[in-house]
Amino acid sequence: MNALDKLRDDIFLSDNNACFIERDRILSSIEKLDEDKNAPDYFQRVFARVLDNVSTPINENDYFVGRVVEGLPEEGVSSPNTLLLSTGHMSFNYEKILKIGLDGILSEINENANRLGDKKSKEYADNAKIVVDAISRFMLRYADEAEKYGKTKCAAALRLVSHKGANDYFSALQLIWMLHMIASCYMGNRDYAFGRFDQFMYPYYKEALDNGATRNELTELLAGFFVKTDEICGRGTWNYQPKPILPQASKQYINIGGENPNEFSQVVLDAAVLLNLAQPQITVLLKPEADKAFTQKVFESMAVVVDSLHIYNYELIKKALINKGIPEDVASDYTFSACCTFDLNYRNIREEYYSPSVPLLCETLNDREYSSIEDILKVYGEKFKDNIEQAITNMIHCRDDLFARMAFAVDSLFISECNNRCRSILEGGLEYRVFNVFIPGIATIGDSLAAIDEIVFKQKRFSYKEFMDIVNSNYDGNEELRLELTNMTKFGNDTEYDKYAVMAGKYLLDAIDELKFDSNVLIAPGFYSLERENSSAAQIGATPDGRKAGEAFSENQSPVYGGDKNGITALLKSLASLPFNRTVTGGLNLTFSRKIDENILSSLVLSYFKMGGFHVGITVLDREKLKDAMVNPEKYKSLTVRLYGFSEYFISLPKWQQEAVLNRTEY
Amino acid sequence: MEGTIFKIQRFCTDDGPGIRTTVFFKGCPLRCRWCHNPESQSFKPQLMYNGELCVNCGRCIERCPKGCHSFEEFSHSFKSENCIACGKCIAVGCNSLSVSGYNISTQKVLDEVLKDKIFYDSSSGGLTLSGGEPFAQYDFANELLQKAKENNIHTCVETCGYLRDDKLKAIIPLVDLFLIDYKETDSQKHKEFTGVENEIIIKNIKSIDDNGGKIVLRCPIIPGLNNTDFHLKGIADLTSNLKNIERIELEPYHNFGVDKYKNLCMKYSCKDVNVPTEDEKQSWVKLIKSFTDVPVKCF
């Protein structure tokens, strides 16, 4: 068994109830000291004390060093100590970090602080030094430890990058891992992402090849880097069995592709296939014609790793951004971090709002009586607009000074314009405020409008009020009508009934386009539910599509469960008719009942993107295997399925979610 | 022109190359013992009743004009003798009853087929006629294939090969790939298993080949019936002399059709046949390969 296999096995031997115990113990002891939290450098000193006191464990099989001691939390402790806290959900500017190193970042900050000359900037620079020095000391401690294990290459790399930028492929990966691990495991939040990994790593890869390394060697090293993302995540799920403290249920996102895929983009895919674990999640920003060999490799890889690789339509999103006024160079450089969450790479942090699109529809339908679908949509659009405006305005103006200072501890040094402005991420350092505005339940919304149009406006079988009274009574005494509505053709069958979801989507996106905010604010809309279709369903009354009160509504961009009956090509055609060209986020999961040939996969996705499709993630389900896994979980430790915007270990899911996976339409 | 079909299925990936739409014709001149699509045998629409999905609501009893539905010992009983497949018995929300088979024009079929043109073009896929036996509704199949070719759609036909040779020759130019069955080498056994002898079929396979038609030879292998060395060698022998054969596809017996027989009130003589193991399947492939260089694929 080689080193990678041993590291992979260790993932499944790890205790999922264990967590990064040292962080919490150290923070708890600092809390007891009763120091002045208002001191301008308080949180930076806290951070430094954490890093100075945590252990520096190493596994003999490690390709790169950087691990965290795990242990069972004290009784009753189920959430991370918040003395250090961050927003998480961001991508560091690794291109810059690799080039100029920690010393370079400090110099840059000092120059800017001197130029700006104000007290706040001076404080920023002083605090930056505390943080950088702590990171450097930590890396040097790790270098000494690596030496003891005979890992001289790691030691040399760490001694270099403890101050300077990376000088080769190996030191680049070692530096990225150290910063990523520190952020993910000690800062107090999750979902730090790797940005456009293939772009900023390519020069180091190329140089390594030029110096005689083979592609296979570099691929294995990269797999050895990737396995570390699984080490810090364990097998926890994000909403059910998260690790009890950090990193809870972090997902690890690597973005590749875009305008210019390169040879290293393919190496990323090879390494993901070689490792074949749930992390990292490979996000492919696909422009099919940019590099045909890369495109082919994407589908070859997807056929193997299946649910931990997903694909976005790169050009469609880029054009939507340009239409929203984002300059082309920035629009070309977007990323996805977290689950289907859109970012302008390192220029912003993740901010998001799940709009109550389904409850707002119910509210609209009961506001008054209507005589046409357009009438309904006009009122619905206005209501939606007001809701979004208020929510985003609140988020923009929400200010928490203590949190802002806390969140500065590390993150600000590595993202956006913070260092140029000498202001932290929550104090004006961000170039953009990007608000992901999700619209859950688009199929349920469309199907509800279709039902009203058919039964009330066209067939005139009930007056509007009579029909809504029946719906609001939860179809009490009208089961036959409810069954008729449930059996009506739904969104997702490539029929004329798709037009209702399309119309609703357009009205809702029109409402968003009418909103006016400062020019650095980007509203990033998308059809996406995460798990709102289940978790918020209990509060939502019956809908006109035959759905009873409390039942789940449609997931992400998908039709209602069991609603698509004409096969996957029909489904993709229906979906492609949604106004995706005006959205920049969202996700679609397709479920196959057996392994799909890569050429078929490629044809499906490329045709879908040609028609205007947005995103595809897939799961291959063996229904019998999943049922058995529910009864005999110990036999299926490594079985993963795709959920929302990421893959999860099936046996770690709650029963309702396992059943939801089994309920999906298979192709 | 209209024909009778029982299903148009999009996104088929096992009925020829690429992504395909398969049109299932109703009616077949053969009665293969192992047939897993019993609803395809009769040329007429048929009512199918799935007892497992029945909630005993009794609404069908009130609606049926022919008295085919009744309650016997508190559970639903369906007798097909008098059924005219009018579908009147199927109430809203009923999941246990359905009518298999309907008439449709070639244009309507084509409209449905054209919906996935973009997927055919990107996967080298197209239209497949299946069934039942497509050539048993010859004129309908012919017109449909012509329309497909006019629209630059690749065509496959899954056929048992049992039709007049002049009709077959006339239609060869319209078919890009024949997926033609070869079920038993011994003619008398062939008759025993399918109801007809195999001479016409073998002649037609050779005729397709002689006239430039591309062939995939599909061979259902049913343990206890035709998994004999004689027949497996016969498959190899037949293909060794064909110029335009792409591959042999072995279709081992499966029991997916068992419930359909029950739903149609039909008897299934192969319901107790054991599904072959992977080892058995591989032994068949090995034997055929020892006699021919034609590629062999086993499902």
Coordinates of N, CA and C in Angstrom, one line a residue, chain A residues 384-540:
Chain A
F384 N -41.7 40.7 -4.2 CA -40.4 40.1 -4.2 C -39.3 41.2 -4.1
K385 N -39.6 42.2 -4.9 CA -38.6 43.3 -5.0 C -38.5 43.9 -3.6
D386 N -39.6 44.2 -3.0 CA -39.5 44.9 -1.7 C -38.8 44.0 -0.7
N387 N -39.1 42.7 -0.7 CA -38.5 41.8 0.2 C -36.9 41.8 0.0
I388 N -36.5 41.7 -1.2 CA -35.0 41.6 -1.5 C -34.4 43.0 -1.1
E389 N -35.0 44.0 -1.4 CA -34.5 45.4 -1.2 C -34.2 45.5 0.3
Q390 N -35.2 45.2 1.1 CA -35.1 45.3 2.5 C -34.0 44.4 3.1
A391 N -34.0 43.2 2.6 CA -33.0 42.2 3.2 C -31.6 42.7 2.8
I392 N -31.4 43.1 1.6 CA -30.0 43.5 1.2 C -29.6 44.8 1.9
T393 N -30.5 45.7 2.0 CA -30.2 47.0 2.7 C -29.8 46.7 4.1
N394 N -30.5 45.8 4.8 CA -30.2 45.5 6.2 C -28.8 44.9 6.2
M395 N -28.5 44.0 5.3 CA -27.2 43.4 5.3 C -26.1 44.4 5.0
I396 N -26.3 45.3 4.1 CA -25.3 46.3 3.8 C -25.0 47.2 5.1
H397 N -26.1 47.6 5.8 CA -25.9 48.5 6.9 C -25.7 47.8 8.2
C398 N -25.8 46.5 8.2 CA -25.6 45.9 9.5 C -24.1 46.1 9.9
R399 N -23.9 46.5 11.1 CA -22.6 46.8 11.6 C -22.3 46.2 12.9
D400 N -21.3 45.4 13.0 CA -21.0 44.8 14.3 C -19.5 45.0 14.5
D401 N -19.1 46.1 15.3 CA -17.8 46.5 15.3 C -16.9 45.4 16.0
L402 N -17.4 44.8 17.0 CA -16.6 43.8 17.6 C -16.2 42.6 16.7
F403 N -17.3 42.2 15.9 CA -17.1 41.1 15.0 C -16.1 41.6 13.9
A404 N -16.3 42.8 13.5 CA -15.4 43.3 12.4 C -14.0 43.3 12.8
R405 N -13.7 43.6 14.1 CA -12.3 43.5 14.5 C -11.8 42.1 14.6
M406 N -12.7 41.2 15.1 CA -12.4 39.8 15.3 C -12.1 39.2 13.9
A407 N -12.9 39.5 13.0 CA -12.8 38.9 11.6 C -11.5 39.3 10.9
F408 N -11.0 40.4 11.4 CA -9.7 40.9 10.7 C -8.6 40.0 11.0
A409 N -8.6 39.3 12.1 CA -7.4 38.6 12.6 C -6.5 38.0 11.5
V410 N -7.0 37.4 10.6 CA -6.2 36.8 9.5 C -6.7 37.2 8.1
D411 N -8.0 36.9 7.9 CA -8.5 36.9 6.6 C -8.2 38.2 5.7
S412 N -8.3 39.3 6.4 CA -8.1 40.6 5.6 C -6.8 40.7 4.9
L413 N -5.8 40.1 5.5 CA -4.4 40.2 4.9 C -4.4 39.6 3.5
F414 N -5.3 38.7 3.3 CA -5.1 37.8 2.1 C -6.2 38.0 1.0
I415 N -7.2 39.0 1.3 CA -8.2 39.1 0.2 C -8.5 40.6 -0.1
S416 N -9.0 40.7 -1.3 CA -9.5 42.0 -1.8 C -8.6 43.1 -1.7
E417 N -9.1 44.3 -1.3 CA -8.4 45.6 -1.3 C -8.0 45.9 0.1
C418 N -8.1 45.0 1.1 CA -7.9 45.3 2.5 C -6.5 46.0 2.7
N419 N -5.5 45.4 2.1 CA -4.2 45.9 2.4 C -3.9 47.2 1.7
N420 N -4.5 47.4 0.6 CA -4.3 48.7 -0.1 C -5.0 49.8 0.7
R421 N -6.2 49.5 1.3 CA -6.9 50.5 2.0 C -6.6 50.5 3.5
C422 N -5.9 49.5 3.9 CA -5.6 49.3 5.3 C -6.9 49.2 6.1
R423 N -7.9 48.5 5.6 CA -9.1 48.4 6.3 C -9.5 46.9 6.2
S424 N -10.1 46.4 7.2 CA -10.4 44.9 7.3 C -11.7 44.6 6.4
I425 N -12.0 43.4 6.2 CA -13.0 43.0 5.3 C -14.4 43.6 5.7
L426 N -14.6 43.8 6.9 CA -15.9 44.3 7.3 C -15.9 45.8 7.7
E427 N -14.7 46.4 7.3 CA -14.6 47.9 7.6 C -14.2 48.6 6.4
G428 N -14.6 48.1 5.2 CA -14.4 48.9 4.0 C -13.3 48.3 3.1
G429 N -12.7 47.2 3.5 CA -11.6 46.6 2.7 C -12.0 45.8 1.4
L430 N -13.3 45.6 1.3 CA -13.7 44.7 0.2 C -14.0 45.6 -1.1
E431 N -13.5 45.1 -2.2 CA -13.7 45.7 -3.5 C -15.2 45.6 -3.9
Y432 N -15.7 44.5 -3.7 CA -17.1 44.2 -4.0 C -17.9 43.7 -2.8
R433 N -19.2 44.0 -2.7 CA -20.1 43.3 -1.8 C -20.9 42.5 -2.8
V434 N -20.8 41.2 -2.7 CA -21.6 40.3 -3.6 C -22.6 39.5 -2.7
F435 N -23.9 39.8 -3.1 CA -25.0 39.1 -2.3 C -25.6 38.1 -3.2
N436 N -25.3 36.8 -2.9 CA -26.0 35.7 -3.6 C -27.5 35.8 -3.1
V437 N -28.4 36.0 -4.1 CA -29.8 36.0 -3.8 C -30.4 34.7 -4.4
F438 N -30.8 33.8 -3.6 CA -31.3 32.5 -4.1 C -32.8 32.5 -4.2
I439 N -33.3 31.9 -5.2 CA -34.7 31.8 -5.5 C -35.1 30.3 -5.4
P440 N -35.5 29.8 -4.2 CA -35.9 28.4 -4.1 C -37.2 28.1 -4.7
G441 N -37.4 26.9 -5.2 CA -38.7 26.4 -5.5 C -39.3 26.9 -6.9
I442 N -38.4 27.1 -7.8 CA -39.0 27.7 -9.1 C -40.0 26.8 -9.8
A443 N -39.7 25.4 -9.7 CA -40.7 24.5 -10.3 C -42.0 24.5 -9.6
T444 N -42.0 24.5 -8.3 CA -43.3 24.6 -7.5 C -44.0 25.9 -7.9
I445 N -43.3 27.0 -8.0 CA -43.9 28.2 -8.3 C -44.6 28.1 -9.7
G446 N -43.8 27.6 -10.7 CA -44.3 27.5 -12.1 C -45.5 26.6 -12.1
D447 N -45.4 25.4 -11.4 CA -46.5 24.4 -11.5 C -47.8 25.0 -10.8
S448 N -47.6 25.8 -9.8 CA -48.7 26.4 -9.1 C -49.5 27.4 -10.0
L449 N -48.7 28.2 -10.7 CA -49.3 29.1 -11.7 C -50.0 28.4 -12.8
A450 N -49.3 27.3 -13.3 CA -49.9 26.5 -14.4 C -51.3 25.9 -13.9
A451 N -51.4 25.5 -12.7 CA -52.6 24.9 -12.1 C -53.7 26.0 -12.1
I452 N -53.4 27.2 -11.6 CA -54.4 28.2 -11.6 C -54.9 28.6 -13.0
D453 N -53.9 28.7 -13.9 CA -54.3 29.1 -15.2 C -55.2 28.1 -15.9
E454 N -54.9 26.8 -15.7 CA -55.6 25.7 -16.3 C -57.0 25.6 -15.7
I455 N -57.0 25.5 -14.4 CA -58.3 25.1 -13.7 C -59.2 26.3 -13.5
V456 N -58.6 27.5 -13.2 CA -59.5 28.7 -12.9 C -59.7 29.5 -14.2
F457 N -58.6 30.0 -14.8 CA -58.7 30.9 -15.9 C -59.1 30.3 -17.2
K458 N -58.7 29.1 -17.5 CA -59.0 28.5 -18.8 C -60.3 27.6 -18.7
Q459 N -60.2 26.7 -17.8 CA -61.4 25.8 -17.7 C -62.6 26.4 -16.9
K460 N -62.3 27.4 -16.1 CA -63.3 28.1 -15.3 C -64.1 27.2 -14.5
R461 N -63.5 26.2 -13.9 CA -64.2 25.2 -13.1 C -64.5 25.7 -11.7
F462 N -63.7 26.7 -11.3 CA -64.0 27.3 -10.0 C -63.7 28.8 -10.2
S463 N -64.3 29.6 -9.3 CA -63.9 31.0 -9.3 C -62.5 31.1 -8.6
Y464 N -61.8 32.2 -8.8 CA -60.5 32.3 -8.2 C -60.6 32.0 -6.7
K465 N -61.6 32.7 -6.1 CA -61.7 32.6 -4.6 C -62.1 31.2 -4.2
E466 N -63.0 30.5 -4.9 CA -63.3 29.1 -4.6 C -62.1 28.2 -4.6
F467 N -61.3 28.4 -5.7 CA -60.2 27.6 -5.8 C -59.2 27.8 -4.7
M468 N -58.9 29.1 -4.4 CA -57.9 29.4 -3.4 C -58.4 28.9 -2.0
D469 N -59.8 29.0 -1.8 CA -60.3 28.4 -0.5 C -60.0 27.0 -0.4
I470 N -60.2 26.2 -1.5 CA -59.9 24.8 -1.5 C -58.4 24.6 -1.2
V471 N -57.5 25.3 -1.8 CA -56.1 25.2 -1.6 C -55.8 25.5 -0.1
N472 N -56.3 26.6 0.3 CA -56.0 27.0 1.7 C -56.6 26.1 2.8
S473 N -57.6 25.3 2.4 CA -58.1 24.3 3.3 C -57.3 23.1 3.3
N474 N -56.2 23.1 2.6 CA -55.3 22.0 2.5 C -56.0 20.8 1.7
Y475 N -56.9 21.3 0.8 CA -57.6 20.3 -0.1 C -58.6 19.5 0.7
D476 N -59.0 19.9 1.9 CA -59.8 19.1 2.7 C -61.1 18.8 2.0
G477 N -61.4 17.5 1.8 CA -62.6 17.1 1.1 C -62.5 17.2 -0.4
N478 N -61.4 17.6 -0.9 CA -61.2 17.7 -2.3 C -60.0 16.9 -2.8
E479 N -59.9 15.7 -2.3 CA -58.7 14.9 -2.6 C -58.6 14.5 -4.1
E480 N -59.8 14.4 -4.8 CA -59.8 14.0 -6.2 C -59.2 15.2 -7.0
L481 N -59.6 16.4 -6.6 CA -59.0 17.6 -7.3 C -57.5 17.7 -7.1
R482 N -57.2 17.4 -5.8 CA -55.7 17.5 -5.5 C -54.9 16.5 -6.3
L483 N -55.5 15.2 -6.5 CA -54.8 14.2 -7.3 C -54.7 14.7 -8.7
E484 N -55.8 15.3 -9.2 CA -55.8 15.8 -10.6 C -54.6 16.8 -10.7
L485 N -54.5 17.7 -9.8 CA -53.5 18.8 -9.8 C -52.1 18.1 -9.7
T486 N -52.0 17.1 -8.9 CA -50.7 16.5 -8.7 C -50.3 15.8 -10.0
N487 N -51.3 15.3 -10.7 CA -51.0 14.5 -11.9 C -50.9 15.4 -13.2
M488 N -51.2 16.7 -13.0 CA -51.0 17.6 -14.2 C -49.6 17.6 -14.7
T489 N -49.4 17.8 -16.0 CA -48.0 17.9 -16.5 C -47.2 19.0 -15.7
K490 N -46.1 18.6 -15.2 CA -45.3 19.5 -14.4 C -44.1 20.1 -15.2
F491 N -43.5 21.2 -14.6 CA -42.3 21.7 -15.2 C -41.3 20.6 -15.3
G492 N -40.6 20.5 -16.4 CA -39.5 19.5 -16.6 C -39.8 18.5 -17.6
N493 N -40.8 18.6 -18.4 CA -41.2 17.6 -19.4 C -41.1 18.1 -20.8
D494 N -40.5 19.2 -21.0 CA -40.3 19.8 -22.4 C -41.7 20.0 -23.0
T495 N -42.6 20.6 -22.3 CA -43.9 20.8 -22.8 C -44.3 22.3 -22.6
E496 N -45.4 22.7 -23.1 CA -45.8 24.1 -23.0 C -46.0 24.5 -21.5
Y497 N -46.1 23.5 -20.6 CA -46.3 23.9 -19.2 C -45.0 24.5 -18.6
D498 N -43.9 24.4 -19.3 CA -42.7 24.9 -18.7 C -42.8 26.5 -18.7
K499 N -43.6 27.0 -19.5 CA -43.6 28.5 -19.7 C -43.9 29.2 -18.4
Y500 N -44.6 28.6 -17.5 CA -45.0 29.3 -16.2 C -43.8 29.5 -15.3
A501 N -43.0 28.5 -15.2 CA -41.8 28.7 -14.4 C -40.9 29.7 -15.0
V502 N -40.8 29.7 -16.4 CA -40.0 30.6 -17.1 C -40.5 32.0 -16.9
M503 N -41.8 32.2 -17.0 CA -42.4 33.6 -16.8 C -42.1 34.0 -15.4
A504 N -42.3 33.2 -14.4 CA -42.1 33.6 -13.0 C -40.7 33.9 -12.8
G505 N -39.8 33.1 -13.4 CA -38.3 33.4 -13.2 C -38.0 34.8 -13.8
K506 N -38.6 35.1 -14.9 CA -38.3 36.4 -15.6 C -38.8 37.6 -14.7
Y507 N -40.0 37.4 -14.2 CA -40.6 38.5 -13.3 C -39.7 38.7 -12.1
L508 N -39.3 37.6 -11.5 CA -38.5 37.8 -10.3 C -37.1 38.4 -10.6
L509 N -36.5 38.0 -11.7 CA -35.2 38.6 -12.1 C -35.4 40.1 -12.5
D510 N -36.5 40.4 -13.1 CA -36.8 41.8 -13.5 C -36.8 42.6 -12.2
A511 N -37.5 42.0 -11.2 CA -37.6 42.7 -9.9 C -36.2 43.0 -9.3
I512 N -35.3 42.0 -9.4 CA -34.0 42.2 -8.9 C -33.2 43.3 -9.7
D513 N -33.4 43.3 -11.0 CA -32.7 44.2 -11.9 C -33.1 45.7 -11.6
E514 N -34.3 45.8 -11.0 CA -34.8 47.2 -10.8 C -34.2 47.8 -9.5
L515 N -33.6 46.9 -8.7 CA -33.0 47.4 -7.4 C -31.8 48.2 -7.7
K516 N -31.7 49.3 -6.9 CA -30.5 50.2 -7.1 C -29.7 50.2 -5.8
F517 N -28.4 49.8 -6.0 CA -27.5 49.9 -4.8 C -26.2 50.6 -5.3
D518 N -25.2 50.8 -4.4 CA -23.9 51.3 -4.8 C -23.3 50.5 -5.9
S519 N -22.4 51.1 -6.7 CA -21.8 50.4 -7.8 C -20.9 49.2 -7.4
N520 N -20.5 49.2 -6.1 CA -19.6 48.0 -5.7 C -20.5 46.9 -5.2
V521 N -21.8 47.0 -5.3 CA -22.7 46.0 -4.8 C -23.2 45.1 -6.0
L522 N -23.0 43.8 -5.9 CA -23.5 43.0 -7.0 C -24.5 42.0 -6.4
I523 N -25.7 42.1 -7.0 CA -26.7 41.1 -6.6 C -26.6 39.9 -7.5
A524 N -26.3 38.8 -7.0 CA -26.0 37.6 -7.8 C -27.1 36.6 -7.6
P525 N -28.1 36.7 -8.5 CA -29.3 35.9 -8.3 C -29.1 34.4 -8.9
G526 N -29.9 33.5 -8.4 CA -29.9 32.2 -8.9 C -31.0 31.3 -8.4
F527 N -31.3 30.3 -9.2 CA -32.4 29.4 -8.8 C -31.7 28.3 -8.0
Y528 N -32.0 28.3 -6.7 CA -31.3 27.4 -5.8 C -32.0 27.3 -4.4
S529 N -32.0 26.2 -3.8 CA -32.7 26.0 -2.6 C -31.9 25.6 -1.4
L530 N -30.7 25.1 -1.7 CA -29.9 24.3 -0.7 C -30.8 23.3 -0.1
E531 N -31.2 23.3 1.2 CA -32.2 22.3 1.7 C -33.5 23.0 2.1
R532 N -33.7 24.3 1.7 CA -34.9 25.0 2.1 C -36.1 24.3 1.7
E533 N -36.1 23.6 0.6 CA -37.3 22.9 0.1 C -37.9 21.9 1.1
N534 N -37.0 21.5 2.0 CA -37.5 20.6 3.1 C -37.6 21.4 4.4
S535 N -36.5 22.1 4.7 CA -36.4 22.7 6.1 C -37.4 23.9 6.3
S536 N -37.8 24.6 5.2 CA -38.8 25.7 5.4 C -40.2 25.2 5.0
A537 N -40.3 24.0 4.5 CA -41.6 23.6 4.0 C -42.7 23.5 5.1
A538 N -42.3 23.2 6.3 CA -43.3 23.0 7.4 C -44.1 24.3 7.6
Q539 N -43.5 25.4 7.3 CA -44.2 26.7 7.6 C -45.0 27.2 6.3
I540 N -45.0 26.4 5.3 CA -45.6 26.9 4.1 C -46.9 26.0 3.8

